[in-house]
Amino acid sequence: MNKPKIGVIGIPGKWSTEVLADHLEEQTGFRAVIDMNQVELRLDTQQLMYQGLDLMTLDGLIIKKISEVYAPATEDRIHMLSYAERAGVKMFSPTQSVGNLINRLSGTLALQQGQIPMPKTRITENPEQAFLTIREFGSAILKPLYSTKARGMIILTQDDSDDFIRHALEEYRQNQSIYYIQQTVKLDGRDLGMVFVGGDYLCTYARVGNGDSWNTTINSGGRYELFVPDAELIELGRRAQSCYDLSFTTVDIALTDQGPVVFEVSAFGGFKGALEGCGVDAAKVYADYVLKECVLKGDTKA
């Protein structure tokens, strides 16, 4: 049997993309890192081309990172990949699952339908209703529908004046179609990233803030640490990720004074937190999982 040929959809040169491609190459001898802005879908010849490589000939594609910044146009890339998926190229994760998580609203609705505990969240197009919600919440975060790593988020507190809040709402709406408002929760200076591969629990790391920012992201100076969750918390993470069909993901969980809440489930998940916080090479575990799935679920292509 031929060894599977698996391509990695990602950002060429980025560590998480390249390390995944490294592990696949070590086991198969094949390497393909694919930048979606260079991909051409040829409907007339039924090809999905990238620098002379027809992606339709591969056994599988791992969607590690579909764009540097999330935007509505990101969904167009998902549609292009779904063409190959319908033709039999295995996708990790499936395009429908990724598409549901690119947009924060659709991702939130899936968690809500799964009865996953979340911070109070309200969505409206009406600026006056948005203002009243922020005042009711006391402290709230405006979150863009398309963003990662807290980019573009605006925190508003009870100490802000009415004029300040209304101005913030006006600025936010210039680039957003709708107000996504989430009440802030009291953290102990950290939140958790719970990693799952193929629906199975792998490890949990904590992102610990540096005290200078309201969020704990590494982009804002946070750091990774090991965290050992109890069985109940792992079950919460498992339930949250099961709201989607994901090959690899990280569930963002916060421990609050009112119990744990889930912020979001990542469409892709990261490797660095598991490696630096837990000493676990999640990229290798993921590569092993993908190769096993490709072998179990059908012969590889010639």
Short mmCIF file of C-alpha atoms in Angstrom, two decimals:
data_model
loop_
_atom_site.label_atom_id
_atom_site.label_comp_id
_atom_site.label_asym_id
_atom_site.label_seq_id
_atom_site.Cartn_x
_atom_site.Cartn_y
_atom_site.Cartn_z
CA MET A 1 0.00 0.00 0.00
CA ASN A 2 1.27 3.48 -0.85
CA LYS A 3 1.88 5.83 2.04
CA PRO A 4 -0.81 8.52 2.38
CA LYS A 5 -0.15 11.91 0.86
CA ILE A 6 -1.40 14.56 3.26
CA GLY A 7 -1.21 18.30 2.59
CA VAL A 8 -1.26 21.01 5.25
CA ILE A 9 -3.40 24.09 4.65
CA GLY A 10 -1.60 26.79 6.60
CA ILE A 11 0.71 29.77 6.63
CA PRO A 12 4.08 28.90 5.04
CA GLY A 13 6.92 29.66 7.44
CA LYS A 14 4.71 29.66 10.54
CA TRP A 15 5.91 27.27 13.24
CA SER A 16 2.60 25.45 13.82
CA THR A 17 2.13 24.85 10.10
CA GLU A 18 5.69 23.73 9.44
CA VAL A 19 6.03 21.45 12.47
CA LEU A 20 2.90 19.57 11.43
CA ALA A 21 4.26 19.21 7.89
CA ASP A 22 7.58 18.03 9.37
CA HIS A 23 5.92 15.18 11.26
CA LEU A 24 3.94 14.10 8.21
CA GLU A 25 7.05 14.16 6.01
CA GLU A 26 9.00 12.08 8.53
CA GLN A 27 6.43 9.29 8.28
CA THR A 28 5.42 9.47 4.61
CA GLY A 29 8.22 11.21 2.70
CA PHE A 30 5.63 13.64 1.30
CA ARG A 31 5.41 17.33 2.16
CA ALA A 32 2.99 19.99 0.96
CA VAL A 33 2.32 23.26 2.76
CA ILE A 34 -0.52 25.06 1.00
CA ASP A 35 -1.28 28.77 1.13
CA MET A 36 -4.92 29.24 0.20
CA ASN A 37 -4.36 32.60 -1.49
CA GLN A 38 -2.40 30.72 -4.17
CA VAL A 39 -5.01 27.99 -4.74
CA GLU A 40 -7.08 27.88 -7.93
CA LEU A 41 -10.31 25.91 -8.27
CA ARG A 42 -10.75 24.80 -11.88
CA LEU A 43 -14.34 23.68 -12.22
CA ASP A 44 -13.95 22.94 -15.91
CA THR A 45 -11.25 20.33 -15.29
CA GLN A 46 -12.33 19.39 -11.75
CA GLN A 47 -8.97 20.35 -10.26
CA LEU A 48 -7.91 22.26 -7.17
CA MET A 49 -4.43 23.51 -8.02
CA TYR A 50 -1.58 24.82 -5.89
CA GLN A 51 1.77 25.50 -7.55
CA GLY A 52 1.39 22.62 -10.00
CA LEU A 53 -0.04 20.20 -7.41
CA ASP A 54 -3.62 19.04 -7.85
CA LEU A 55 -4.97 18.82 -4.31
CA MET A 56 -7.71 16.51 -5.58
CA THR A 57 -5.04 13.80 -5.94
CA LEU A 58 -4.12 13.84 -2.25
CA ASP A 59 -5.45 11.43 0.35
CA GLY A 60 -6.16 14.15 2.84
CA LEU A 61 -5.81 17.81 3.77
CA ILE A 62 -5.28 19.17 7.26
CA ILE A 63 -6.78 22.64 7.67
CA LYS A 64 -4.27 23.98 10.19
CA LYS A 65 -4.80 27.65 9.40
CA ILE A 66 -6.99 28.81 6.58
CA SER A 67 -6.06 32.51 6.79
CA GLU A 68 -3.90 34.82 8.89
CA VAL A 69 -6.93 36.90 9.87
CA TYR A 70 -10.53 35.70 9.97
CA ALA A 71 -12.92 37.53 7.65
CA PRO A 72 -16.08 36.74 5.65
CA ALA A 73 -13.78 35.94 2.71
CA THR A 74 -12.37 33.08 4.78
CA GLU A 75 -15.64 31.26 4.21
CA ASP A 76 -15.01 31.39 0.46
CA ARG A 77 -11.82 29.40 1.01
CA ILE A 78 -13.80 26.82 2.96
CA HIS A 79 -16.21 26.45 0.04
CA MET A 80 -13.28 25.80 -2.29
CA LEU A 81 -11.95 23.07 0.00
CA SER A 82 -15.41 21.55 0.34
CA TYR A 83 -15.28 20.82 -3.41
CA ALA A 84 -12.34 18.49 -2.83
CA GLU A 85 -13.98 17.05 0.27
CA ARG A 86 -17.12 16.09 -1.67
CA ALA A 87 -14.89 14.41 -4.26
CA GLY A 88 -13.39 12.15 -1.58
CA VAL A 89 -10.37 14.02 -0.22
CA LYS A 90 -10.48 13.60 3.57
CA MET A 91 -10.51 16.88 5.50
CA PHE A 92 -9.17 17.36 9.00
CA SER A 93 -11.36 18.99 10.30
CA PRO A 94 -14.42 18.70 8.02
CA THR A 95 -15.16 21.93 6.17
CA GLN A 96 -18.65 22.30 7.64
CA SER A 97 -17.27 22.15 11.17
CA VAL A 98 -14.57 24.71 10.37
CA GLY A 99 -17.11 26.97 8.68
CA ASN A 100 -19.36 26.92 11.73
CA LEU A 101 -16.49 28.17 13.90
CA ILE A 102 -15.04 30.86 11.66
CA ASN A 103 -18.02 33.04 12.51
CA ARG A 104 -18.21 33.64 16.26
CA LEU A 105 -22.01 33.81 16.23
CA SER A 106 -22.58 30.42 14.61
CA GLY A 107 -20.00 28.89 16.94
CA THR A 108 -21.72 30.40 19.97
CA LEU A 109 -25.14 29.15 18.89
CA ALA A 110 -23.83 25.58 18.65
CA LEU A 111 -22.50 25.79 22.22
CA GLN A 112 -25.78 27.27 23.41
CA GLN A 113 -27.74 24.46 21.78
CA GLY A 114 -25.40 21.99 23.47
CA GLN A 115 -26.26 23.58 26.85
CA ILE A 116 -22.64 24.50 27.50
CA PRO A 117 -22.18 27.10 30.28
CA MET A 118 -21.00 30.41 28.80
CA PRO A 119 -20.77 34.02 29.97
CA LYS A 120 -23.98 35.99 29.41
CA THR A 121 -24.07 36.85 25.73
CA ARG A 122 -26.42 39.01 23.68
CA ILE A 123 -26.49 39.85 19.99
CA THR A 124 -28.31 42.74 18.35
CA GLU A 125 -28.12 45.15 15.43
CA ASN A 126 -29.71 47.95 17.46
CA PRO A 127 -27.15 50.40 18.96
CA GLU A 128 -29.51 51.58 21.71
CA GLN A 129 -30.22 48.02 22.79
CA ALA A 130 -26.49 47.34 22.75
CA PHE A 131 -25.92 50.35 25.00
CA LEU A 132 -28.60 49.21 27.46
CA THR A 133 -27.15 45.69 27.53
CA ILE A 134 -23.68 46.98 28.37
CA ARG A 135 -25.08 49.09 31.18
CA GLU A 136 -27.05 46.11 32.47
CA PHE A 137 -23.99 43.86 32.37
CA GLY A 138 -21.86 46.45 34.17
CA SER A 139 -18.73 45.27 32.39
CA ALA A 140 -18.80 43.76 28.93
CA ILE A 141 -16.67 42.89 25.92
CA LEU A 142 -17.56 43.72 22.34
CA LYS A 143 -16.28 40.84 20.22
CA PRO A 144 -15.89 40.90 16.43
CA LEU A 145 -17.61 38.02 14.65
CA TYR A 146 -14.35 37.22 12.84
CA SER A 147 -11.26 37.34 15.06
CA THR A 148 -8.76 35.26 17.01
CA LYS A 149 -6.48 35.85 20.01
CA ALA A 150 -8.67 38.71 21.32
CA ARG A 151 -7.92 40.88 18.27
CA GLY A 152 -10.38 43.72 17.86
CA MET A 153 -12.14 43.11 21.16
CA ILE A 154 -13.22 46.14 23.20
CA ILE A 155 -13.79 46.02 26.94
CA LEU A 156 -16.27 48.47 28.45
CA THR A 157 -16.80 48.91 32.18
CA GLN A 158 -19.28 50.49 34.56
CA ASP A 159 -16.78 53.34 35.09
CA ASP A 160 -17.00 54.40 31.43
CA SER A 161 -19.22 57.37 30.66
CA ASP A 162 -22.33 57.07 28.51
CA ASP A 163 -20.65 59.15 25.81
CA PHE A 164 -17.57 56.92 25.82
CA ILE A 165 -19.66 53.76 25.45
CA ARG A 166 -21.80 55.22 22.66
CA HIS A 167 -18.68 56.32 20.81
CA ALA A 168 -17.16 52.85 21.23
CA LEU A 169 -20.33 51.31 19.83
CA GLU A 170 -20.20 53.62 16.82
CA GLU A 171 -16.57 52.75 16.10
CA TYR A 172 -17.19 49.03 16.52
CA ARG A 173 -20.13 49.09 14.11
CA GLN A 174 -18.05 50.67 11.34
CA ASN A 175 -16.44 47.28 10.75
CA GLN A 176 -19.11 44.93 12.13
CA SER A 177 -22.58 44.00 10.93
CA ILE A 178 -23.92 43.23 14.39
CA TYR A 179 -23.13 43.76 18.08
CA TYR A 180 -21.84 40.66 19.85
CA ILE A 181 -21.75 41.52 23.57
CA GLN A 182 -20.47 39.24 26.31
CA GLN A 183 -20.47 39.97 30.03
CA THR A 184 -17.02 39.85 31.57
CA VAL A 185 -16.33 37.17 34.17
CA LYS A 186 -14.00 37.28 37.16
CA LEU A 187 -10.90 35.23 36.40
CA ASP A 188 -8.06 34.26 38.70
CA GLY A 189 -5.57 35.67 36.20
CA ARG A 190 -5.67 32.68 33.88
CA ASP A 191 -7.83 30.71 31.51
CA LEU A 192 -7.43 27.19 30.18
CA GLY A 193 -6.80 25.56 26.83
CA MET A 194 -8.07 21.99 26.82
CA VAL A 195 -6.74 19.99 23.85
CA PHE A 196 -8.63 17.22 22.05
CA VAL A 197 -7.51 15.03 19.15
CA GLY A 198 -10.21 13.11 17.32
CA GLY A 199 -12.56 13.83 20.20
CA ASP A 200 -10.18 12.31 22.77
CA TYR A 201 -8.72 14.36 25.60
CA LEU A 202 -4.98 15.05 25.34
CA CYS A 203 -3.93 17.68 27.90
CA THR A 204 -4.74 21.07 29.43
CA TYR A 205 -2.58 24.15 29.70
CA ALA A 206 -3.22 27.47 31.42
CA ARG A 207 -2.65 30.87 29.87
CA VAL A 208 -1.50 33.10 32.71
CA GLY A 209 -1.77 36.86 32.26
CA ASN A 210 1.06 39.25 33.04
CA GLY A 211 -1.21 41.62 34.97
CA ASP A 212 -0.90 44.43 32.42
CA SER A 213 -3.75 43.34 30.16
CA TRP A 214 -7.40 42.41 30.66
CA ASN A 215 -6.89 39.21 28.65
CA THR A 216 -4.45 36.34 29.12
CA THR A 217 -3.47 35.73 25.49
CA ILE A 218 0.18 35.16 24.63
CA ASN A 219 -0.11 38.12 22.23
CA SER A 220 -0.77 40.28 25.29
CA GLY A 221 2.18 38.99 27.30
CA GLY A 222 0.69 35.88 28.87
CA ARG A 223 2.57 32.62 29.40
CA TYR A 224 1.74 28.91 29.35
CA GLU A 225 1.65 26.66 32.39
CA LEU A 226 0.59 23.07 33.05
CA PHE A 227 -2.90 22.59 34.46
CA VAL A 228 -4.31 19.29 35.72
CA PRO A 229 -8.13 19.33 35.49
CA ASP A 230 -10.47 17.02 37.36
CA ALA A 231 -12.75 14.57 35.58
CA GLU A 232 -15.72 16.95 35.75
CA LEU A 233 -13.85 19.74 33.99
CA ILE A 234 -12.55 17.37 31.30
CA GLU A 235 -16.13 16.24 30.72
CA LEU A 236 -17.19 19.87 30.22
CA GLY A 237 -14.48 20.31 27.61
CA ARG A 238 -15.46 17.06 25.93
CA ARG A 239 -19.10 18.14 25.75
CA ALA A 240 -18.13 21.53 24.33
CA GLN A 241 -15.98 20.13 21.52
CA SER A 242 -18.59 17.48 20.75
CA CYS A 243 -20.91 20.27 19.61
CA TYR A 244 -18.79 20.14 16.45
CA ASP A 245 -17.04 17.42 14.47
CA LEU A 246 -13.41 18.44 14.88
CA SER A 247 -10.24 16.45 14.27
CA PHE A 248 -8.16 18.72 16.50
CA THR A 249 -9.27 21.56 18.73
CA THR A 250 -8.63 23.58 21.85
CA VAL A 251 -11.53 24.43 24.15
CA ASP A 252 -11.08 27.76 25.95
CA ILE A 253 -12.39 27.44 29.51
CA ALA A 254 -12.41 29.97 32.33
CA LEU A 255 -12.63 29.18 36.02
CA THR A 256 -14.87 31.83 37.57
CA ASP A 257 -16.41 32.51 40.97
CA GLN A 258 -19.65 31.08 39.56
CA GLY A 259 -18.08 27.92 38.15
CA PRO A 260 -16.35 27.08 34.86
CA VAL A 261 -17.55 28.62 31.61
CA VAL A 262 -16.54 27.99 28.01
CA PHE A 263 -15.42 31.00 25.98
CA GLU A 264 -15.12 29.23 22.66
CA VAL A 265 -14.00 26.14 20.78
CA SER A 266 -11.20 26.74 18.30
CA ALA A 267 -11.67 25.87 14.64
CA PHE A 268 -8.02 24.81 14.49
CA GLY A 269 -6.37 24.81 17.90
CA GLY A 270 -2.71 25.49 18.61
CA PHE A 271 0.32 23.32 19.36
CA LYS A 272 2.52 25.71 21.34
CA GLY A 273 0.43 25.75 24.52
CA ALA A 274 0.48 21.95 24.75
CA LEU A 275 4.23 21.86 24.10
CA GLU A 276 5.32 24.70 26.39
CA GLY A 277 2.69 24.19 29.08
CA CYS A 278 2.37 20.42 29.15
CA GLY A 279 5.48 19.11 27.39
CA VAL A 280 3.23 17.32 24.88
CA ASP A 281 4.02 17.33 21.15
CA ALA A 282 0.42 17.79 20.02
CA ALA A 283 1.51 18.24 16.39
CA LYS A 284 2.95 14.71 16.36
CA VAL A 285 -0.12 13.26 18.06
CA TYR A 286 -2.31 14.98 15.46
CA ALA A 287 -0.18 13.79 12.54
CA ASP A 288 -0.32 10.22 13.87
CA TYR A 289 -4.10 10.47 14.19
CA VAL A 290 -4.56 11.79 10.64
CA LEU A 291 -2.36 9.10 9.11
CA LYS A 292 -4.17 6.38 11.03
CA GLU A 293 -7.53 7.72 9.87
CA CYS A 294 -6.42 7.80 6.24
CA VAL A 295 -5.20 4.21 6.38
CA LEU A 296 -8.27 2.91 8.23
CA LYS A 297 -10.85 4.63 6.07
CA GLY A 298 -9.68 3.62 2.64
CA ASP A 299 -6.81 2.75 0.35
CA THR A 300 -4.42 5.54 -0.45
CA LYS A 301 -4.38 7.01 -3.94
CA ALA A 302 -1.74 5.98 -6.40
#
